[in-house]
Coordinates of C-alpha atoms in Angstrom, one line a residue:
X97 CA 152.6 230.4 102.6
X98 CA 156.0 231.0 103.9
X99 CA 155.8 228.1 105.9
X100 CA 154.1 226.1 103.2
X101 CA 157.0 226.9 100.4
X102 CA 160.0 226.2 102.8
X103 CA 158.4 222.7 103.7
X104 CA 157.8 221.8 99.8
X105 CA 161.4 223.0 99.2
X106 CA 162.1 220.4 101.9
X107 CA 160.9 217.7 101.3
X108 CA 161.9 217.9 97.7
X109 CA 165.4 218.8 98.6
X110 CA 165.8 216.3 100.6
X111 CA 165.3 213.9 98.7
X112 CA 167.4 215.1 95.3
X113 CA 170.3 215.9 97.2
X114 CA 170.6 212.1 98.5
X115 CA 170.2 210.6 95.0
X116 CA 172.7 213.2 93.4
X117 CA 174.7 211.6 96.6
X118 CA 175.2 209.1 95.4
X119 CA 175.4 209.8 91.3
X120 CA 177.8 212.6 92.3
X121 CA 179.3 212.2 95.2
X122 CA 178.2 213.5 99.0
X123 CA 181.1 215.6 99.3
X124 CA 180.5 217.6 96.5
X125 CA 176.7 218.0 96.5
X126 CA 178.0 219.0 100.1
X127 CA 180.0 221.2 98.6
X128 CA 177.3 222.8 96.1
X129 CA 174.6 223.1 99.0
X130 CA 177.1 225.8 100.7
X131 CA 177.8 227.3 97.9
X132 CA 173.9 228.0 96.7
X133 CA 173.1 228.4 100.3
X134 CA 175.8 231.3 100.6
X135 CA 174.2 233.4 97.6
X136 CA 170.4 232.9 98.6
X137 CA 171.3 234.5 102.1
X138 CA 172.8 237.2 99.6
X139 CA 170.0 237.1 97.8
X140 CA 167.5 237.8 100.9
X141 CA 168.9 240.8 101.6
X142 CA 169.8 242.2 98.3
X143 CA 166.3 241.5 97.3
X144 CA 165.2 243.6 99.8
X145 CA 167.6 246.6 99.6
X146 CA 166.1 246.8 95.6
X147 CA 162.6 246.0 95.5
X148 CA 160.1 248.1 96.4
X149 CA 158.2 246.4 100.1
X150 CA 155.2 245.5 98.6
X151 CA 156.9 243.5 95.5
X152 CA 159.6 242.3 98.0
X153 CA 157.7 240.3 100.6
X154 CA 156.2 238.4 97.2
X155 CA 159.8 238.0 96.6
X156 CA 160.5 236.9 99.9
X157 CA 157.8 233.7 99.9
X158 CA 159.1 232.6 96.0
X159 CA 162.2 232.8 97.3
X160 CA 161.6 230.2 100.4
X161 CA 161.5 227.2 97.9
X162 CA 165.0 226.9 96.8
X163 CA 165.5 228.3 100.6
X164 CA 164.3 225.1 101.8
X165 CA 165.5 223.3 98.8
X166 CA 168.6 223.7 99.4
X167 CA 169.1 224.5 102.9
X168 CA 167.4 221.1 104.0
X169 CA 169.5 219.4 100.8
X170 CA 172.8 219.9 103.4
X171 CA 171.8 216.8 105.8
X172 CA 171.6 213.9 104.1
X173 CA 174.4 214.2 101.6
X174 CA 176.5 215.5 104.8
X175 CA 175.5 212.2 106.6
X176 CA 176.1 210.3 104.3
X177 CA 180.0 211.7 103.8
X178 CA 180.1 210.8 107.3
X179 CA 178.4 207.7 107.3
X180 CA 181.4 206.7 104.2
X181 CA 184.3 207.7 106.5
X182 CA 183.4 204.9 108.9
X183 CA 180.1 202.6 108.3
X184 CA 180.8 200.8 112.1
X185 CA 180.7 203.9 113.4
X186 CA 177.5 205.3 112.2
X187 CA 174.8 205.7 115.4
X188 CA 177.5 207.9 116.9
X189 CA 178.9 209.7 114.1
X190 CA 175.2 210.6 113.2
X191 CA 174.6 211.7 116.8
X192 CA 177.1 213.7 116.6
X193 CA 176.2 215.4 113.5
X194 CA 173.3 216.2 114.7
X195 CA 174.4 217.6 117.3
X196 CA 177.0 219.7 115.2
X197 CA 173.4 221.1 113.1
X198 CA 171.9 222.3 116.2
X199 CA 175.3 224.4 117.7
X200 CA 175.5 226.0 114.9
X201 CA 172.0 226.6 114.6
X202 CA 172.8 228.0 118.1
X203 CA 175.9 229.7 116.9
X204 CA 174.2 231.9 113.9
X205 CA 170.9 232.6 115.9
X206 CA 173.9 234.4 118.2
X207 CA 175.4 235.9 115.9
X208 CA 172.3 237.2 114.5
X209 CA 170.8 238.2 117.5
X210 CA 174.3 240.5 118.7
X211 CA 173.9 242.2 114.6
X212 CA 170.7 243.5 116.2
X213 CA 170.7 244.1 119.8
X214 CA 174.0 245.7 118.4
X215 CA 171.1 247.9 115.8
X216 CA 173.3 247.0 113.0
X217 CA 171.2 247.2 109.8
X218 CA 168.7 243.8 109.6
X219 CA 168.9 244.0 105.7
X220 CA 172.6 243.7 106.0
X221 CA 172.2 240.0 108.3
X222 CA 171.7 238.1 104.6
X223 CA 175.5 239.0 103.5
X224 CA 176.0 238.1 107.0
X225 CA 175.0 234.0 106.6
X226 CA 176.5 234.2 103.0
X227 CA 180.4 235.4 104.5
X228 CA 180.1 232.5 106.8
X229 CA 179.0 230.2 104.3
X230 CA 181.7 230.5 102.4
X231 CA 184.6 230.8 104.9
X232 CA 183.2 227.2 105.9
X233 CA 183.6 226.6 101.9
X234 CA 186.5 228.0 101.2
X235 CA 188.2 225.9 104.5
X236 CA 186.7 223.1 103.3
X237 CA 188.5 223.0 100.4
X238 CA 191.5 223.6 102.1
X239 CA 191.0 220.5 103.8
X240 CA 190.1 218.4 100.8
X241 CA 192.3 220.0 98.0
X242 CA 195.5 221.9 99.6
X243 CA 197.7 223.6 97.8
X244 CA 196.2 220.6 94.2
X245 CA 193.9 223.0 92.0
X246 CA 190.7 221.7 92.4
X247 CA 189.6 222.1 88.9
X248 CA 191.9 219.1 88.0
X249 CA 189.7 216.3 87.1
X250 CA 192.1 213.2 89.4
X251 CA 193.0 210.1 86.8
X252 CA 190.1 207.4 86.4
X253 CA 190.5 204.7 88.5
X254 CA 189.1 201.1 87.7
X255 CA 186.4 199.7 90.6
X256 CA 187.6 196.4 89.7
X257 CA 190.6 194.4 87.3
X258 CA 191.2 191.0 87.3
X259 CA 195.1 189.5 86.7
X260 CA 195.9 186.3 85.9
X261 CA 198.6 184.6 87.2
X262 CA 200.2 181.1 86.9
X263 CA 197.2 179.2 89.0
X264 CA 194.1 180.8 86.9
X265 CA 192.5 184.7 87.9
X266 CA 192.8 187.7 90.6
X267 CA 189.9 189.7 90.9
X268 CA 191.0 193.0 92.8
X269 CA 187.7 195.0 94.1
X270 CA 187.8 198.9 94.9
X271 CA 186.0 199.4 97.6
X272 CA 186.2 203.0 99.3
X273 CA 185.8 203.1 103.2
X274 CA 185.0 199.2 103.4
X275 CA 186.6 197.3 105.5
X276 CA 187.7 193.2 104.7
X277 CA 184.7 191.7 107.3
X278 CA 182.8 193.7 105.7
X279 CA 182.2 192.2 102.2
X280 CA 180.9 188.3 101.7
X281 CA 181.7 186.3 98.3
X282 CA 180.1 184.0 97.0
X283 CA 180.2 181.4 94.3
X284 CA 176.5 180.9 92.0
X285 CA 177.7 178.8 89.0
X286 CA 179.4 180.6 86.5
X287 CA 178.9 184.7 88.8
X288 CA 180.9 186.0 92.1
X289 CA 177.6 187.7 94.7
X290 CA 179.7 189.7 96.3
X291 CA 178.0 191.6 99.0
X292 CA 179.0 194.3 101.5
X293 CA 175.9 196.1 103.7
X294 CA 172.7 195.6 101.6
X295 CA 174.5 196.1 98.2
X296 CA 174.9 193.0 96.1
X297 CA 176.4 192.8 92.5
X298 CA 176.6 189.7 90.5
X299 CA 180.2 189.9 88.5
X300 CA 180.7 187.0 86.4
X301 CA 184.2 185.4 87.0
X302 CA 186.5 184.6 83.4
X303 CA 186.6 181.4 82.0

């Protein structure tokens, strides 16, 4: 039942995280995943230390669902963030990302094994995982925001704007992480067809 609970949460988390990354942004989703995962890891140790052994086992099985949900929410969000940095290098970046994930799994296993070999308290392992997650979250925040306040909402930037010129009008499109060669433009009657990879939008041309 432990694997069933974990697998069910993983399937749902994988789907939800991908949709969430599209809606609120991949980097923000990755940050939430790391933060919540750290809390879950700490919760494993906490419930094992506070609850009776008979009840702790059932709580652990139930906790497999959010653990799988959040843990497997990381890969799609992380992949989306990496691909957005350099779409033309997607095969290479995804392969390197997968290698980094496996290296992290091996490192985590090594840390856990060393902890047990040193005969340190087994029930404290969850706290160790939580500390690792919080360190990663702090490093991510430093790289993203530096000395800026992360709680300050940046000014919104218009995705498109039209400026008038003596010859007519100029359409300005804001397409982050997209090179000019990846954009295809075509006219269909009074509409401008904008195609970027597999995405296509129709924009009504000004009269």
